[in-house]
Short mmCIF file of C-alpha atoms and ligand atoms in Angstrom, two decimals:
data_model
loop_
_atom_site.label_atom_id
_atom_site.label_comp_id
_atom_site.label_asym_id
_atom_site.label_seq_id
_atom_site.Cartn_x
_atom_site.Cartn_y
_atom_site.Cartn_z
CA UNK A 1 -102.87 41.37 79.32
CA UNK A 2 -100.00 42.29 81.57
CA UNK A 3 -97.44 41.05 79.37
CA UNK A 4 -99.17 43.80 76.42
CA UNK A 5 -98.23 46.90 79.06
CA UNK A 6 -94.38 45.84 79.33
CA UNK A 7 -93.92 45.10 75.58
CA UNK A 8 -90.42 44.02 74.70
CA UNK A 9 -89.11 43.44 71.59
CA UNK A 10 -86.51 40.21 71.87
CA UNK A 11 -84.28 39.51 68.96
CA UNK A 12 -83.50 36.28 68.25
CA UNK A 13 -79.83 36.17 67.72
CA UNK A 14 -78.30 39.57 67.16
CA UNK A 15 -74.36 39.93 67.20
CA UNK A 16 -72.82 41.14 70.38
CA UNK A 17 -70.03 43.41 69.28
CA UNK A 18 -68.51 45.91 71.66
CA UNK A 19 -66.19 48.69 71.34
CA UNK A 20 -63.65 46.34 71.25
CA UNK A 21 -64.26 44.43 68.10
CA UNK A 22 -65.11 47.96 66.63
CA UNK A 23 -61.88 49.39 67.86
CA UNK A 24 -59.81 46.53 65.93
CA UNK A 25 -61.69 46.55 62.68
CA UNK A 26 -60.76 50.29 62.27
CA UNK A 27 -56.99 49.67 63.21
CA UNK A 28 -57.24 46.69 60.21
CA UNK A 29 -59.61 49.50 58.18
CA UNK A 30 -56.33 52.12 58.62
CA UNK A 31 -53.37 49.22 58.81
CA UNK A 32 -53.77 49.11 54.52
CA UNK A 33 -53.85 45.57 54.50
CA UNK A 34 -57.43 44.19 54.46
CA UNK A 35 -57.25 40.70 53.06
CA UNK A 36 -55.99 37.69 54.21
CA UNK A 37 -52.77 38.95 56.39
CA UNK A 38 -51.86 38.91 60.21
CA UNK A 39 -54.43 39.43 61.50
CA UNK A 40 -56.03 36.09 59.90
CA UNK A 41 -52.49 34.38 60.67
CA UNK A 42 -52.70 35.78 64.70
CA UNK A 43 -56.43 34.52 64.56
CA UNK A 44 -55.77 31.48 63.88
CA UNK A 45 -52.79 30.55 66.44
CA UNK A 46 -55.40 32.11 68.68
CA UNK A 47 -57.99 29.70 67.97
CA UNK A 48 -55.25 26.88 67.73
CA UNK A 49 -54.02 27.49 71.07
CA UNK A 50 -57.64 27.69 72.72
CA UNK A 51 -58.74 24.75 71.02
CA UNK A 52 -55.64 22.83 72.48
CA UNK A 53 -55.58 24.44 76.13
CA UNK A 54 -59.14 25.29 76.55
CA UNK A 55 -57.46 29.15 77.19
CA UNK A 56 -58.11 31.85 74.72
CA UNK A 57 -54.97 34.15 76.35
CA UNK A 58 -52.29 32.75 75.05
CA UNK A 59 -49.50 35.14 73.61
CA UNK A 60 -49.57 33.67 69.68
CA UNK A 61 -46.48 36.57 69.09
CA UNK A 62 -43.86 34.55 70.57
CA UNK A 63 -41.59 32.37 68.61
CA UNK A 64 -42.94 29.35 71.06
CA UNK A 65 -46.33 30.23 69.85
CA UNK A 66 -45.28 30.48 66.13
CA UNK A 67 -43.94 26.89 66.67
CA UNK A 68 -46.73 25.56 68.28
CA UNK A 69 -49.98 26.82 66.86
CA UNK A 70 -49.04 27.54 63.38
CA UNK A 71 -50.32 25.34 60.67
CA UNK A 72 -52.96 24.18 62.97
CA UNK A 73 -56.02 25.87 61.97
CA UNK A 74 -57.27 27.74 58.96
CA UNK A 75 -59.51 30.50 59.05
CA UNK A 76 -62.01 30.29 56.02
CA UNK A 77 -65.17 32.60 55.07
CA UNK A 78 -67.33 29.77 56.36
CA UNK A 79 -68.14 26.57 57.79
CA UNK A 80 -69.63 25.50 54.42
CA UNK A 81 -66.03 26.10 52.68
CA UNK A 82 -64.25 24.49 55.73
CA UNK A 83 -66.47 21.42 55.50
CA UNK A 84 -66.02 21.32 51.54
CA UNK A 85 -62.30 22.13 51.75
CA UNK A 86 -61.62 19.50 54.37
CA UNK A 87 -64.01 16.92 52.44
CA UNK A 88 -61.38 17.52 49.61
CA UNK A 89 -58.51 17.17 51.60
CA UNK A 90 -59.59 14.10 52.49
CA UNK A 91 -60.10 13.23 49.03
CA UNK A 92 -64.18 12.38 48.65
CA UNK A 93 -65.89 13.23 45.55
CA UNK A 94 -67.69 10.99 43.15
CA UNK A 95 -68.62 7.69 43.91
CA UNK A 96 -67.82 8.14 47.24
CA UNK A 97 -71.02 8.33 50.27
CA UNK A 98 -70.84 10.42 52.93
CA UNK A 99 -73.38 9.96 56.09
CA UNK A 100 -75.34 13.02 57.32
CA UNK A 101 -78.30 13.26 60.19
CA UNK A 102 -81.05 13.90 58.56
CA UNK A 103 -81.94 16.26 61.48
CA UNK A 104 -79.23 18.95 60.68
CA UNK A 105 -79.02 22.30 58.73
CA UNK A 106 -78.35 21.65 54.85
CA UNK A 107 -74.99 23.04 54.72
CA UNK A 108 -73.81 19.72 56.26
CA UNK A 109 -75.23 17.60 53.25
CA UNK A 110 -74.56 20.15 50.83
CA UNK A 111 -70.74 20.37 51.30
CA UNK A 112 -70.95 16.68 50.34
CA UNK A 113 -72.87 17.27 47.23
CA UNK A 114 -70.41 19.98 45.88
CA UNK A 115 -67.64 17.89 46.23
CA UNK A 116 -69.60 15.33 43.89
CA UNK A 117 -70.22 13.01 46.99
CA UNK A 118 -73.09 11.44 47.79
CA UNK A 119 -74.83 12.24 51.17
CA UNK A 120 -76.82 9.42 53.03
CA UNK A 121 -78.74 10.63 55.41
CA UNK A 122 -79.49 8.81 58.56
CA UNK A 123 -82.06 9.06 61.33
CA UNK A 124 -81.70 10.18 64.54
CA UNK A 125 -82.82 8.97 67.87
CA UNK A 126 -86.20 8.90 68.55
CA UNK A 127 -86.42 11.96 71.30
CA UNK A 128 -83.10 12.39 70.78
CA UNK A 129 -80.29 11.65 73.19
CA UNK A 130 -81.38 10.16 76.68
CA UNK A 131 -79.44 12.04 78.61
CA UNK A 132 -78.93 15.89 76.49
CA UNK A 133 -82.05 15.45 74.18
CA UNK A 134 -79.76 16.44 71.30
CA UNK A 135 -80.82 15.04 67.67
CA UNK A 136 -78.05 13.06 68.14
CA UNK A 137 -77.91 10.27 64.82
CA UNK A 138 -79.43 6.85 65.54
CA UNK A 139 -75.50 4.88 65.99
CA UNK A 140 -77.11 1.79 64.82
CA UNK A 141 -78.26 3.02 61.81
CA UNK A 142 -75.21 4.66 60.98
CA UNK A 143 -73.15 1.42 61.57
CA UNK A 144 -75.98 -0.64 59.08
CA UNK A 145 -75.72 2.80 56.25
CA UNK A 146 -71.66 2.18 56.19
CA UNK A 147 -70.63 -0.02 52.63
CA UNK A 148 -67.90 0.27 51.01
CA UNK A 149 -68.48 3.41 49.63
CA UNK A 150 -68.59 5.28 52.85
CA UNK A 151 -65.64 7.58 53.23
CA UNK A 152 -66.64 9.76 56.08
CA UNK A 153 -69.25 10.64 58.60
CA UNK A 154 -70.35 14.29 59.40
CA UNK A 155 -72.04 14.54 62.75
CA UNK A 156 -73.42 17.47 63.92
CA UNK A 157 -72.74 18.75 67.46
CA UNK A 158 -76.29 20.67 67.26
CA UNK A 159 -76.82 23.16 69.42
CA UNK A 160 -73.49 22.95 71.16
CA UNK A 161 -73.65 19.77 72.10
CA UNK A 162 -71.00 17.30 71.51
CA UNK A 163 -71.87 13.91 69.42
CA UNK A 164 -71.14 10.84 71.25
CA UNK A 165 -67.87 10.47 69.05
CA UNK A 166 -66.83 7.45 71.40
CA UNK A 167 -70.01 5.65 69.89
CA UNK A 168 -68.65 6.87 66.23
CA UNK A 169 -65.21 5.78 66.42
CA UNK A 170 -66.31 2.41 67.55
CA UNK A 171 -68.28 1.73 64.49
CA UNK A 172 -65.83 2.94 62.52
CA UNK A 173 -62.87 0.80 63.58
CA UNK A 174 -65.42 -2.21 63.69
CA UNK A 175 -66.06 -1.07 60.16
CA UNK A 176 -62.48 -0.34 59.02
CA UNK A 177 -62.34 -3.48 57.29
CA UNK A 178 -65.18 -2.18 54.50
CA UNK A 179 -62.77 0.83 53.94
CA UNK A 180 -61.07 0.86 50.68
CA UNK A 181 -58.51 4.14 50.80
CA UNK A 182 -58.00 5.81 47.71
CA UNK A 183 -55.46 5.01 45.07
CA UNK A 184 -52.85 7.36 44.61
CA UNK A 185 -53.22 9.51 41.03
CA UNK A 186 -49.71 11.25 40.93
CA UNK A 187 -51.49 14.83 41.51
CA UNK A 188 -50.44 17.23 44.26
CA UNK A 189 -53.95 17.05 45.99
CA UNK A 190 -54.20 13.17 45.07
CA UNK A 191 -51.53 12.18 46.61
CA UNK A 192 -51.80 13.95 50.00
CA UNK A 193 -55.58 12.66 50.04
CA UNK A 194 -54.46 9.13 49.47
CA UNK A 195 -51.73 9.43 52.32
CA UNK A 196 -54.69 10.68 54.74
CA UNK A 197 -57.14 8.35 54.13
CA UNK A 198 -54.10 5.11 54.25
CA UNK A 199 -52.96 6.61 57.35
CA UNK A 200 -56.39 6.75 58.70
CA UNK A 201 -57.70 3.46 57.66
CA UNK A 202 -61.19 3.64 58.29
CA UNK A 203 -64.00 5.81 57.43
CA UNK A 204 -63.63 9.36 58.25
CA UNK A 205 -65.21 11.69 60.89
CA UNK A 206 -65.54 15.01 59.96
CA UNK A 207 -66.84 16.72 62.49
CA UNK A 208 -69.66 19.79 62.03
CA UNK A 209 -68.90 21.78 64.99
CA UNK A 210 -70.53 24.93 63.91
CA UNK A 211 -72.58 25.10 66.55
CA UNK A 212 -69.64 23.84 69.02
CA UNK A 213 -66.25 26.48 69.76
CA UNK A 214 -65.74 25.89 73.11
CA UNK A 215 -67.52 22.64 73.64
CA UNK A 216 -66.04 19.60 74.76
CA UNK A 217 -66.50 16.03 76.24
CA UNK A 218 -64.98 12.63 77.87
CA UNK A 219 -63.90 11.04 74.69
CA UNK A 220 -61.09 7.61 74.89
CA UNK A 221 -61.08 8.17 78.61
CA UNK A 222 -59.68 11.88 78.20
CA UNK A 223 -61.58 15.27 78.21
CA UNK A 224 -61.25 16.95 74.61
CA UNK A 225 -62.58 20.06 73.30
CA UNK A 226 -64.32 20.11 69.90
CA UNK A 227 -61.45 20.56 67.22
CA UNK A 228 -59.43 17.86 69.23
CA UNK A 229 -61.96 14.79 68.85
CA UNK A 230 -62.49 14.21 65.08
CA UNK A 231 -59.99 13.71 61.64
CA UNK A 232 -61.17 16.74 60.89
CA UNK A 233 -63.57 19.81 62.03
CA UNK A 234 -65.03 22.66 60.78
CA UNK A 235 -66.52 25.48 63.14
CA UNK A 236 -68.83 28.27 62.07
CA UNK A 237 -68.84 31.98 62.69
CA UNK A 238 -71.59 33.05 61.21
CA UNK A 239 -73.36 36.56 62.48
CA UNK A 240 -75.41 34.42 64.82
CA UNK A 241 -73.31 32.05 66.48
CA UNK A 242 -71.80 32.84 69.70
CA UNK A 243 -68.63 33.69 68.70
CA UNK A 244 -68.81 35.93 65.20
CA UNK A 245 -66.90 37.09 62.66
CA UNK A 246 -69.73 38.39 60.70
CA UNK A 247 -69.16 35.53 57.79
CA UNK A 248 -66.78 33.08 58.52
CA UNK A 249 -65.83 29.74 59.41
CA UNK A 250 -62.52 28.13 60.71
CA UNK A 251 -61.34 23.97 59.54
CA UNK A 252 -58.84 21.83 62.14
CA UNK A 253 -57.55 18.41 62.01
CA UNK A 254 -56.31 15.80 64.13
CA UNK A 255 -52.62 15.06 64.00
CA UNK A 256 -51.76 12.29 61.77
CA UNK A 257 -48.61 10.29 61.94
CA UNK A 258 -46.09 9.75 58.75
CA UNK A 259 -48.00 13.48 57.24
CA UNK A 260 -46.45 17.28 58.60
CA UNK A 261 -49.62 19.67 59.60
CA UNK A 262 -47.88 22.46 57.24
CA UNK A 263 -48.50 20.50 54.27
CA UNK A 264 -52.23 19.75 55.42
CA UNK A 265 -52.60 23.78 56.29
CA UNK A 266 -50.25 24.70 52.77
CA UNK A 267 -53.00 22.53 51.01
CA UNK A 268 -55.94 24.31 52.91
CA UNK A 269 -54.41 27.71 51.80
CA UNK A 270 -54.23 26.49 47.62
CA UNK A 271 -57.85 25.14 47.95
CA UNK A 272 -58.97 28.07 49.09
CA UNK A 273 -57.37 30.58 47.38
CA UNK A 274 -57.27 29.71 43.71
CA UNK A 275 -54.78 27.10 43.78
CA UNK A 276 -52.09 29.95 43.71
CA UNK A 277 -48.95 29.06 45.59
CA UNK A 278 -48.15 32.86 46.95
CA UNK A 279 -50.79 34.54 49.15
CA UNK A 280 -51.41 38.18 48.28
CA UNK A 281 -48.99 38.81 51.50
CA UNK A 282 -46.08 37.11 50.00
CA UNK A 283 -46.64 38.46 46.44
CA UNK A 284 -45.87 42.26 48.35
CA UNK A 285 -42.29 41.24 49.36
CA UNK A 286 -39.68 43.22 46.85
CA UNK A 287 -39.13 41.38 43.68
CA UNK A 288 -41.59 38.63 44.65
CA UNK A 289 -44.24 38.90 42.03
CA UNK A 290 -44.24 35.97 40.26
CA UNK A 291 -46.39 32.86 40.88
CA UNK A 292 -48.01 29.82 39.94
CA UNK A 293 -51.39 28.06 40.19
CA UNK A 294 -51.28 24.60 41.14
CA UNK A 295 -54.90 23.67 40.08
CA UNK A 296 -58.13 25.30 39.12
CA UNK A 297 -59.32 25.99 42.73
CA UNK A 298 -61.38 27.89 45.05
CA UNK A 299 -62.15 30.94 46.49
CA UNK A 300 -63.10 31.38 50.51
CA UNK A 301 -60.31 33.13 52.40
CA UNK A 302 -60.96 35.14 55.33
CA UNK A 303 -60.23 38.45 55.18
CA UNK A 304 -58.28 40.77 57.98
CA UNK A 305 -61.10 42.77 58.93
CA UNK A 306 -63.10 39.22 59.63
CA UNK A 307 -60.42 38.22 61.28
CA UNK A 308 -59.99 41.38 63.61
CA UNK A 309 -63.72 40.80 64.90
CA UNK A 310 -62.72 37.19 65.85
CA UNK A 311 -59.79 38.41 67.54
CA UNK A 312 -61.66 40.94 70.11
CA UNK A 313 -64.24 38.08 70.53
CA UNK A 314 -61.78 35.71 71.04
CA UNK A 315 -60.88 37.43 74.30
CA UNK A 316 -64.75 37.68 75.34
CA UNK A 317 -65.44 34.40 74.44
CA UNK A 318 -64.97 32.66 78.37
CA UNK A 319 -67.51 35.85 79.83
CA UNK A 320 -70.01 35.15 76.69
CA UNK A 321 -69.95 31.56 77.27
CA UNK A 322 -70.44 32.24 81.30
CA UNK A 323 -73.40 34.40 80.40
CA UNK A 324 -75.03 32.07 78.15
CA UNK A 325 -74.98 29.25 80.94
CA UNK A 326 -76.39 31.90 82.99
CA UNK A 327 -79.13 32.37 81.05
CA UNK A 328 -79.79 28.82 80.20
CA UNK A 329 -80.27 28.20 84.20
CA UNK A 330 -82.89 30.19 83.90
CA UNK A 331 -84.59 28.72 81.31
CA UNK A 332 -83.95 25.31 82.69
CA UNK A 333 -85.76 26.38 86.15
CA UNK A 334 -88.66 27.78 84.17
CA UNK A 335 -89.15 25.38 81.21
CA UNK A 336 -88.65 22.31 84.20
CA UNK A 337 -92.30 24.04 85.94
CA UNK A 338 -94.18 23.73 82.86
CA UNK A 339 -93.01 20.18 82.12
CA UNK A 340 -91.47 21.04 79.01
CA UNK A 341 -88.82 19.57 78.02
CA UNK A 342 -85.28 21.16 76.85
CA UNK A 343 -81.31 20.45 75.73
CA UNK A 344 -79.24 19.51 79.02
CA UNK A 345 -76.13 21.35 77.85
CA UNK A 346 -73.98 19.87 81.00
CA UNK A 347 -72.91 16.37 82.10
CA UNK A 348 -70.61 15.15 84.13
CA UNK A 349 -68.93 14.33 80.89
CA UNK A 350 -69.82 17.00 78.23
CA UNK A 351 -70.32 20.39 78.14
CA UNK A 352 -71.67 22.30 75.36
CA UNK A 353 -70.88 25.94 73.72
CA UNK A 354 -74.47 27.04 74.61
CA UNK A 355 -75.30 27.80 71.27
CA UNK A 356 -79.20 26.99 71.08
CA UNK A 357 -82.07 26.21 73.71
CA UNK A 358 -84.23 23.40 72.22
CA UNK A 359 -87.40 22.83 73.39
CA UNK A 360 -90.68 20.04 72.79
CA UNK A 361 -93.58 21.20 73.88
CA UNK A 362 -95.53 17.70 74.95
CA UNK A 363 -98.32 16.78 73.01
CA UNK A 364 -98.64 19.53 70.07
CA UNK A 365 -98.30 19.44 66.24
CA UNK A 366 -96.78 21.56 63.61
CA UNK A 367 -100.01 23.17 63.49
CA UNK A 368 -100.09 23.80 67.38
CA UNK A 369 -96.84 24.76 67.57
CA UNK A 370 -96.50 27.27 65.14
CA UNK A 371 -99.52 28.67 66.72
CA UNK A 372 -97.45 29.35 69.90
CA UNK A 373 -94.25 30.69 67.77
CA UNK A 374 -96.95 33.21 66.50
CA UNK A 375 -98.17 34.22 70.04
CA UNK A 376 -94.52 34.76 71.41
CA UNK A 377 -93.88 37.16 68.43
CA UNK A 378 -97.18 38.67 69.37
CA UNK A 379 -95.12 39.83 72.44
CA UNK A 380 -92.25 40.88 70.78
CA UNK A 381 -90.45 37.62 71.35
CA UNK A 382 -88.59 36.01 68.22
CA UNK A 383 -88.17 32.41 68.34
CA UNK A 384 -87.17 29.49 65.64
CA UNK A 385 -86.97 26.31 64.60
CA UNK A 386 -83.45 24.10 64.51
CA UNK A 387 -84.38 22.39 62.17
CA UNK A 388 -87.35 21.07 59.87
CA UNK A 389 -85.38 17.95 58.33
CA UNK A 390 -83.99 17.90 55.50
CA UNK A 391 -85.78 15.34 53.87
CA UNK A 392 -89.16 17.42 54.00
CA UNK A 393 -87.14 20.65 52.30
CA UNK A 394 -87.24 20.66 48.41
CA UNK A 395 -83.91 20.09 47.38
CA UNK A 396 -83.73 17.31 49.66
CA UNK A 397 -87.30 16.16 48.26
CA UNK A 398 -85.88 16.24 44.55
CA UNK A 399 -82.89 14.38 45.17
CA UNK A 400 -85.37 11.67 46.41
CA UNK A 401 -85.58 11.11 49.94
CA UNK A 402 -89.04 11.04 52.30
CA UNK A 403 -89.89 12.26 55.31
CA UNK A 404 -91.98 8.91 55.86
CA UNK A 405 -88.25 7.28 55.91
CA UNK A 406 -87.06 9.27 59.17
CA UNK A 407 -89.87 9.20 61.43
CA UNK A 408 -87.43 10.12 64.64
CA UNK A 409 -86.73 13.39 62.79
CA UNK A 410 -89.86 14.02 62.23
CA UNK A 411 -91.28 13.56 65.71
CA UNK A 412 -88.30 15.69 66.89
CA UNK A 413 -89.28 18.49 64.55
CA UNK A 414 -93.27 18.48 65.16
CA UNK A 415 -93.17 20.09 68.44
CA UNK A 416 -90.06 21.83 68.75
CA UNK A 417 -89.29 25.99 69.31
CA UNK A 418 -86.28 27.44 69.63
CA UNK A 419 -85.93 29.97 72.48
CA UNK A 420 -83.56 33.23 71.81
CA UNK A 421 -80.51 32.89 73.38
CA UNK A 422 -77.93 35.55 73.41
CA UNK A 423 -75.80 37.56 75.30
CA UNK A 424 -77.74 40.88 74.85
CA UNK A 425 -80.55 39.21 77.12
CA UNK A 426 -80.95 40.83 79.96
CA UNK A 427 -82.49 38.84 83.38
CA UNK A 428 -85.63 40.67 82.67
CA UNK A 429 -85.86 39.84 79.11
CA UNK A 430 -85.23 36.26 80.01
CA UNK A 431 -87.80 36.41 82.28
CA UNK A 432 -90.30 38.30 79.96
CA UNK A 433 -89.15 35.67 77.40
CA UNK A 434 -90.47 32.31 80.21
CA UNK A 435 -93.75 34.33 80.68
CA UNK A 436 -94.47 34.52 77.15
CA UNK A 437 -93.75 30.87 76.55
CA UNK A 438 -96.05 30.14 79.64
CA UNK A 439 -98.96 32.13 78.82
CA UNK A 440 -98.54 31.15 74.82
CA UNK A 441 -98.52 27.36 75.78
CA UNK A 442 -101.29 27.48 78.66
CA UNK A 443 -103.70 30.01 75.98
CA UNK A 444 -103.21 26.69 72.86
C1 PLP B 501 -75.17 22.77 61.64
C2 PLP B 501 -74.60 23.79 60.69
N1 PLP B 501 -73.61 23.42 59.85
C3 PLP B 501 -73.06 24.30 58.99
C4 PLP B 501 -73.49 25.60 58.93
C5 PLP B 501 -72.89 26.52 57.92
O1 PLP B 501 -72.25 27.60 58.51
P1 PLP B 501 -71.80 28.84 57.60
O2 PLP B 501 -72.97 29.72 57.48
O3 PLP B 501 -70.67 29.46 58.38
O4 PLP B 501 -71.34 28.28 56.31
C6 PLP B 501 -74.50 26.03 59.77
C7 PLP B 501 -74.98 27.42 59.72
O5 PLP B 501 -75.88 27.84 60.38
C8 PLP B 501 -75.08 25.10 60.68
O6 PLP B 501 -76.08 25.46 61.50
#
């Protein structure tokens, strides 16, 4: 076969570092300070100040800066401690459900569980969105899982593409009258949590945005990038994701009247670093040893040389997110001829971060389908799955929900491949990448 002549070998997701990010890990390697310090500080003004004007340029040195983007964001060593951290801000634990799309990956429901919450996982729509095709959740059913239990909603921008959060926050304030806000228990973290969730008033939405830096959609009339729209948000930055610090994760919030964003991003910082009220950082100023721990508490900083990957991405980000859409043209124009059918990751009202290309091939099964995953890696081409539900994984299984109870996820899952897409791609791997999906879909 033609295709066997030209082999290429096409990696799924691999980083795309450059000199750059190289560059600015050695000057952190050589600064002496490795751990959470300024670089992690810088990053996340940076990523404050592009979530807020859509630019990732802006000089964070300046006192302006200082005022404006600190105590915005905080840089974690993942999404999964950025979800649980901001779940615990917000004061859920036990007794307390949480709703999850069943259609997601299981660090969204497990965040819930190791804050003692209970997830409730909901269906999505059957074939998805009708205009993206994302496994966007089924809003009805999330309005009928809400009781008064419910503390928060996590939906999943999947694949870079933004929830309908218009649809959420409608069911929520129609809801608001089932929410009972926590009662304030004297402690330091009780007593912010039970401010938030008064001042909020309704069940919260947490956004999962791993998928999502950079996204961003109509939302109340006005357009909002991801980090903007929900209470609160975490974002992942994970060695595959578009924008990388090898591990990593970042959490923001939404403004909240009557409660100052340093003592949000002050909480964030004791949560996630042992409850101790002196970063390692201030502990180096003269005299300044001494300090206290404010509550038996975790451990999921990021550290400085994280941080100075994010910081040289940071800059790259716009031309990595122009390439992806690039690519994704492509795909479009090619999976469009063979009538299969894919994520739209542009509206007139949403665009995504181009983080995944979804696609159903018509007509298969699992058995079919994994048939063609096997012929594209015959030719060199690795491809995926996002996701096989969570209700058919075993954890999921134990903890006693069935796969016969989601039958949208299910049908979403049965045919469904995930195409590489990365910035490494060249136009001929893309192209090598269509003809192998062609000739392993018209050989099935
Ligand atoms: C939808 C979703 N949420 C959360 C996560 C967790 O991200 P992290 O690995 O940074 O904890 C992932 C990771 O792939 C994800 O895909």
């Amino acid at each position: 076969m033609e295709m066997e002549k030209n082999q290429r070998i096409i990696s799924f997701s691999p980083p795309d570092i450059s000199e750059a990010e190289i560059q600015e890990v050695a000057e952190a390697l050589r600064s002496g300070w490795i751990t959470t310090g300024p670089r992690t500080k810088l990053l996340e003004r940076r990523l404050a100040a592009y979530i807020e004007t859509g630019r990732p340029d802006v000089d964070c040195q300046t006192d302006a800066a200082m005022a404006a983007y600190s105590n915005r964001v905080v840089c974690l060593n993942s999404a999964t401690a950025a979800e649980e951290m901001s779940l615990r801000i917000l004061g859920i634990g036990p007794g307390d459900e949480v709703i999850v799309p069943a259609f997601t990956y299981t660090a969204t429901a497990s965040a819930v569980i190791h804050c003692g919450a209970t997830p409730i996982l909901v269906d999505i729509q059957r074939d998805g969105d009708d205009v993206t095709r994302a496994p966007e959740m089924d809003y009805e059913k999330v309005e009928a899982a809400i009781t008064e239990k419910t503390k928060a909603i996590v939906p999943v921008d999947l694949g870079g593409i933004v929830c309908d959060y218009d649809k959420l926050f409608e069911i929520v304030e129609r809801k608001c009258h089932l929410f009972v806000p926590l009662e304030d228990d004297g402690s330091m973290l009780g007593s912010l949590s039970a401010r938030i969730q008064r001042a909020i008033g309704r069940v919260m939405i947490v956004a999962d945005c791993a998928h999502s830096l950079g996204a961003g959609r109509v939302v109340g009339g006005t357009w909002k990038n991801c980090g903007q729209i929900a209470d609160m948000t975490s974002f992942s930055f994970h060695a595959v994701k578009n924008f990388t610090t090898a591990e990593g994760g970042a959490s923001t919030w939404r403004r909240l009247k009557g409660i100052d964003d340093a003592e949000i991003y002050h909480m964030f910082q004791l949560l996630s670093l042992h409850g101790q009220n002196k970063d390692a950082l201030a502990k180096t100023k003269i005299g300044a040893w001494e300090y206290d721990i404010m509550g038996p508490w975790y451990k999921c900083n990021m550290t400085d040389i994280m941080a100075a990957i994010g910081l040289r991405q940071l800059d790259r980000y716009p031309k990595l997110l122009a390439r992806r859409a690039e690519i994704i043209k492509k795909y479009d124009a090619a999976c469009d001829a063979l009538g299969i059918s894919h994520l739209i990751h542009h509206t007139q009202r949403m665009t995504s971060s181009k983080h995944l290309y979804l696609i159903h091939i018509p007509g298969i099964d699992t058995e079919k389908r994994n048939r063609i995953i096997e012929k594209m890696a015959e030719c060199g081409v690795a491809t995926n799955v996002h996701y096989k539900p969570l209700p058919m994984l075993t954890a999921y299984k134990k903890l006693g929900w069935d796969i016969k109870d989601f039958p949208n996820a299910y049908s979403y899952y049965e045919n469904l491949i995930t195409l590489p897409l990365h910035t490494l791609l060249t136009d001929e791997d893309v192209e090598y990448v269509c003809k192998a999906l062609q000739n392993a879909v018209e050989s099935n």
